[in-house]
Amino acid sequence: MAKDILAAIEERMPHFSKGQRRIARYIVDEYDKAAFLTAAKLGKTVGTSESTVVRFAYEMGFEGYPQLQRALQEMIRNKLTAVQRIELIEEAEDTSKVLGQVLGQDIDRIKRTLEEVNRADFAASVEALGRARSIYIIGVRTSSILAGFLGFYLGLIFDNVRVVDADGAGEIFEKIVHIGAGDVIIGISFPRYSRRTAQAVRYGKERGATAIALTDSEAAPVAQYADYLLKARSEMASFVDSLVPPLSLINALVVAAGLGRKEKVAETFSQLEYIWEQYRVFEKPGEEEAGA
């Protein structure tokens, strides 16, 4: 917990050097800002060197400063308001380096997701989808983007996919009221966690459905009701939540689910190609719309 990290820093305060004490005091007092500063920027902010910041991280038992920074971010990201995130932009980002920083961080998050995802739960989730009577997918706010994407592609593989996209808690329950044994419910939830998603997955679980949680941590509210946990890294890039790793994991889930139904998928896309051609859904290079 972030609270434990801050308590550990306070406990070790008397043993730090003068420069390290300045770092420690800033982290304790301004941890919501410190968590998004580079080692160099943190050193400059408190009037010490980057190397002193790195040594401080070692003193705290971390392999390096990125690990300390990540630990702080893990603990506070669900607590920050949107306004607080925006206030961090100036301190966390150099606009001339944003492109490389953000894409580089996403690459790192995908690598960590690949290392941490539970292969057994992934395989079991694919099997559960294949035998499901109905598949319910729930995600609200930014997670609704992921839910819609997953629902679109699973809908090309299965005939029984329902994306639950309701704003109110009552509406969600009305749309899953018939869920039961033999069904699968997928709850997608990333910080700041939606209470409605967790409640819906809990209801589905209580009704006998197989529950799959796509989230970032075992401690996420939706995870406690899941039969299978698909964990994907999703950390803040200032006021924006990175959805790249969850989307990549969703891609893998869809591809794996499709492998077991190759004939169905081929038939579906054959029919779609006919429809697209018949009704000229897509514009072809060099082709002008008739009557334009």
PDB file of N, CA and C in Angstrom, residues 69-113:
ATOM      1  N   GLN A  69       8.902   4.596  -8.115  1.00  0.00           N
ATOM      2  CA  GLN A  69       7.906   5.439  -8.774  1.00  0.00           C
ATOM      3  C   GLN A  69       6.654   4.632  -9.112  1.00  0.00           C
ATOM      4  N   ARG A  70       6.852   3.431  -9.618  1.00  0.00           N
ATOM      5  CA  ARG A  70       5.732   2.566  -9.997  1.00  0.00           C
ATOM      6  C   ARG A  70       4.907   2.175  -8.774  1.00  0.00           C
ATOM      7  N   ALA A  71       5.594   1.917  -7.667  1.00  0.00           N
ATOM      8  CA  ALA A  71       4.896   1.536  -6.439  1.00  0.00           C
ATOM      9  C   ALA A  71       4.006   2.672  -5.946  1.00  0.00           C
ATOM     10  N   LEU A  72       4.497   3.895  -6.038  1.00  0.00           N
ATOM     11  CA  LEU A  72       3.691   5.048  -5.635  1.00  0.00           C
ATOM     12  C   LEU A  72       2.500   5.236  -6.573  1.00  0.00           C
ATOM     13  N   GLN A  73       2.744   5.083  -7.861  1.00  0.00           N
ATOM     14  CA  GLN A  73       1.664   5.243  -8.840  1.00  0.00           C
ATOM     15  C   GLN A  73       0.573   4.203  -8.635  1.00  0.00           C
ATOM     16  N   GLU A  74       0.981   2.964  -8.334  1.00  0.00           N
ATOM     17  CA  GLU A  74       0.024   1.878  -8.114  1.00  0.00           C
ATOM     18  C   GLU A  74      -0.968   2.236  -7.023  1.00  0.00           C
ATOM     19  N   MET A  75      -0.454   2.924  -5.991  1.00  0.00           N
ATOM     20  CA  MET A  75      -1.275   3.170  -4.833  1.00  0.00           C
ATOM     21  C   MET A  75      -2.176   4.400  -4.942  1.00  0.00           C
ATOM     22  N   ILE A  76      -1.800   5.341  -5.768  1.00  0.00           N
ATOM     23  CA  ILE A  76      -2.553   6.592  -5.789  1.00  0.00           C
ATOM     24  C   ILE A  76      -3.451   6.766  -6.994  1.00  0.00           C
ATOM     25  N   ARG A  77      -3.271   5.966  -8.019  1.00  0.00           N
ATOM     26  CA  ARG A  77      -3.977   6.243  -9.269  1.00  0.00           C
ATOM     27  C   ARG A  77      -5.480   6.170  -9.137  1.00  0.00           C
ATOM     28  N   ASN A  78      -5.994   5.381  -8.207  1.00  0.00           N
ATOM     29  CA  ASN A  78      -7.440   5.304  -8.049  1.00  0.00           C
ATOM     30  C   ASN A  78      -7.978   6.391  -7.132  1.00  0.00           C
ATOM     31  N   LYS A  79      -7.059   7.184  -6.551  1.00  0.00           N
ATOM     32  CA  LYS A  79      -7.475   8.225  -5.622  1.00  0.00           C
ATOM     33  C   LYS A  79      -7.493   9.600  -6.278  1.00  0.00           C
ATOM     34  N   LEU A  80      -6.691   9.782  -7.343  1.00  0.00           N
ATOM     35  CA  LEU A  80      -6.594  11.098  -7.953  1.00  0.00           C
ATOM     36  C   LEU A  80      -7.854  11.465  -8.721  1.00  0.00           C
ATOM     37  N   THR A  81      -8.280  12.711  -8.570  1.00  0.00           N
ATOM     38  CA  THR A  81      -9.388  13.216  -9.365  1.00  0.00           C
ATOM     39  C   THR A  81      -8.860  13.644 -10.722  1.00  0.00           C
ATOM     40  N   ALA A  82      -9.769  13.888 -11.658  1.00  0.00           N
ATOM     41  CA  ALA A  82      -9.356  14.325 -12.993  1.00  0.00           C
ATOM     42  C   ALA A  82      -8.606  15.647 -12.920  1.00  0.00           C
ATOM     43  N   VAL A  83      -9.050  16.531 -12.026  1.00  0.00           N
ATOM     44  CA  VAL A  83      -8.378  17.835 -11.881  1.00  0.00           C
ATOM     45  C   VAL A  83      -6.950  17.646 -11.393  1.00  0.00           C
ATOM     46  N   GLN A  84      -6.740  16.764 -10.422  1.00  0.00           N
ATOM     47  CA  GLN A  84      -5.397  16.508  -9.922  1.00  0.00           C
ATOM     48  C   GLN A  84      -4.505  15.942 -11.013  1.00  0.00           C
ATOM     49  N   ARG A  85      -5.062  15.094 -11.874  1.00  0.00           N
ATOM     50  CA  ARG A  85      -4.275  14.519 -12.963  1.00  0.00           C
ATOM     51  C   ARG A  85      -3.816  15.617 -13.923  1.00  0.00           C
ATOM     52  N   ILE A  86      -4.717  16.523 -14.253  1.00  0.00           N
ATOM     53  CA  ILE A  86      -4.378  17.610 -15.159  1.00  0.00           C
ATOM     54  C   ILE A  86      -3.289  18.480 -14.569  1.00  0.00           C
ATOM     55  N   GLU A  87      -3.333  18.700 -13.258  1.00  0.00           N
ATOM     56  CA  GLU A  87      -2.331  19.528 -12.601  1.00  0.00           C
ATOM     57  C   GLU A  87      -0.950  18.899 -12.668  1.00  0.00           C
ATOM     58  N   LEU A  88      -0.890  17.576 -12.876  1.00  0.00           N
ATOM     59  CA  LEU A  88       0.387  16.874 -12.922  1.00  0.00           C
ATOM     60  C   LEU A  88       1.086  17.003 -14.270  1.00  0.00           C
ATOM     61  N   ILE A  89       0.362  17.410 -15.303  1.00  0.00           N
ATOM     62  CA  ILE A  89       0.916  17.391 -16.653  1.00  0.00           C
ATOM     63  C   ILE A  89       2.200  18.193 -16.754  1.00  0.00           C
ATOM     64  N   GLU A  90       2.170  19.429 -16.258  1.00  0.00           N
ATOM     65  CA  GLU A  90       3.331  20.308 -16.404  1.00  0.00           C
ATOM     66  C   GLU A  90       4.545  19.719 -15.715  1.00  0.00           C
ATOM     67  N   GLU A  91       4.334  19.052 -14.592  1.00  0.00           N
ATOM     68  CA  GLU A  91       5.456  18.523 -13.841  1.00  0.00           C
ATOM     69  C   GLU A  91       5.888  17.154 -14.340  1.00  0.00           C
ATOM     70  N   ALA A  92       4.981  16.416 -14.950  1.00  0.00           N
ATOM     71  CA  ALA A  92       5.302  15.042 -15.338  1.00  0.00           C
ATOM     72  C   ALA A  92       5.793  14.921 -16.770  1.00  0.00           C
ATOM     73  N   GLU A  93       5.539  15.936 -17.590  1.00  0.00           N
ATOM     74  CA  GLU A  93       5.831  15.763 -19.003  1.00  0.00           C
ATOM     75  C   GLU A  93       6.594  16.934 -19.589  1.00  0.00           C
ATOM     76  N   ASP A  94       7.533  16.629 -20.442  1.00  0.00           N
ATOM     77  CA  ASP A  94       8.205  17.598 -21.298  1.00  0.00           C
ATOM     78  C   ASP A  94       7.568  17.420 -22.668  1.00  0.00           C
ATOM     79  N   THR A  95       6.833  18.447 -23.151  1.00  0.00           N
ATOM     80  CA  THR A  95       6.054  18.280 -24.375  1.00  0.00           C
ATOM     81  C   THR A  95       6.895  17.861 -25.567  1.00  0.00           C
ATOM     82  N   SER A  96       8.168  18.201 -25.571  1.00  0.00           N
ATOM     83  CA  SER A  96       9.018  17.822 -26.699  1.00  0.00           C
ATOM     84  C   SER A  96       9.344  16.335 -26.687  1.00  0.00           C
ATOM     85  N   LYS A  97       9.069  15.672 -25.558  1.00  0.00           N
ATOM     86  CA  LYS A  97       9.401  14.256 -25.437  1.00  0.00           C
ATOM     87  C   LYS A  97       8.178  13.369 -25.240  1.00  0.00           C
ATOM     88  N   VAL A  98       6.984  13.985 -25.296  1.00  0.00           N
ATOM     89  CA  VAL A  98       5.762  13.246 -24.973  1.00  0.00           C
ATOM     90  C   VAL A  98       5.580  12.017 -25.853  1.00  0.00           C
ATOM     91  N   LEU A  99       5.773  12.146 -27.161  1.00  0.00           N
ATOM     92  CA  LEU A  99       5.537  11.026 -28.075  1.00  0.00           C
ATOM     93  C   LEU A  99       6.357   9.804 -27.681  1.00  0.00           C
ATOM     94  N   GLY A 100       7.652   9.999 -27.508  1.00  0.00           N
ATOM     95  CA  GLY A 100       8.520   8.882 -27.140  1.00  0.00           C
ATOM     96  C   GLY A 100       8.219   8.330 -25.766  1.00  0.00           C
ATOM     97  N   GLN A 101       7.908   9.226 -24.812  1.00  0.00           N
ATOM     98  CA  GLN A 101       7.624   8.789 -23.448  1.00  0.00           C
ATOM     99  C   GLN A 101       6.356   7.935 -23.383  1.00  0.00           C
ATOM    100  N   VAL A 102       5.284   8.435 -23.992  1.00  0.00           N
ATOM    101  CA  VAL A 102       3.999   7.731 -23.894  1.00  0.00           C
ATOM    102  C   VAL A 102       4.041   6.399 -24.625  1.00  0.00           C
ATOM    103  N   LEU A 103       4.578   6.374 -25.854  1.00  0.00           N
ATOM    104  CA  LEU A 103       4.653   5.113 -26.597  1.00  0.00           C
ATOM    105  C   LEU A 103       5.605   4.145 -25.920  1.00  0.00           C
ATOM    106  N   GLY A 104       6.701   4.655 -25.393  1.00  0.00           N
ATOM    107  CA  GLY A 104       7.648   3.796 -24.687  1.00  0.00           C
ATOM    108  C   GLY A 104       7.039   3.178 -23.444  1.00  0.00           C
ATOM    109  N   GLN A 105       6.241   3.964 -22.718  1.00  0.00           N
ATOM    110  CA  GLN A 105       5.570   3.448 -21.524  1.00  0.00           C
ATOM    111  C   GLN A 105       4.550   2.382 -21.884  1.00  0.00           C
ATOM    112  N   ASP A 106       3.834   2.586 -22.992  1.00  0.00           N
ATOM    113  CA  ASP A 106       2.859   1.581 -23.420  1.00  0.00           C
ATOM    114  C   ASP A 106       3.542   0.274 -23.800  1.00  0.00           C
ATOM    115  N   ILE A 107       4.686   0.370 -24.457  1.00  0.00           N
ATOM    116  CA  ILE A 107       5.448  -0.835 -24.808  1.00  0.00           C
ATOM    117  C   ILE A 107       5.843  -1.591 -23.547  1.00  0.00           C
ATOM    118  N   ASP A 108       6.305  -0.842 -22.551  1.00  0.00           N
ATOM    119  CA  ASP A 108       6.705  -1.458 -21.283  1.00  0.00           C
ATOM    120  C   ASP A 108       5.512  -2.108 -20.590  1.00  0.00           C
ATOM    121  N   ARG A 109       4.353  -1.465 -20.634  1.00  0.00           N
ATOM    122  CA  ARG A 109       3.158  -2.012 -19.987  1.00  0.00           C
ATOM    123  C   ARG A 109       2.684  -3.291 -20.659  1.00  0.00           C
ATOM    124  N   ILE A 110       2.794  -3.346 -21.985  1.00  0.00           N
ATOM    125  CA  ILE A 110       2.410  -4.568 -22.694  1.00  0.00           C
ATOM    126  C   ILE A 110       3.353  -5.708 -22.305  1.00  0.00           C
ATOM    127  N   LYS A 111       4.648  -5.422 -22.214  1.00  0.00           N
ATOM    128  CA  LYS A 111       5.614  -6.452 -21.815  1.00  0.00           C
ATOM    129  C   LYS A 111       5.308  -6.968 -20.420  1.00  0.00           C
ATOM    130  N   ARG A 112       4.984  -6.060 -19.519  1.00  0.00           N
ATOM    131  CA  ARG A 112       4.675  -6.470 -18.147  1.00  0.00           C
ATOM    132  C   ARG A 112       3.359  -7.239 -18.079  1.00  0.00           C
ATOM    133  N   THR A 113       2.399  -6.866 -18.914  1.00  0.00           N
ATOM    134  CA  THR A 113       1.138  -7.605 -18.975  1.00  0.00           C
ATOM    135  C   THR A 113       1.386  -9.040 -19.432  1.00  0.00           C
TER     136      THR A 113
END
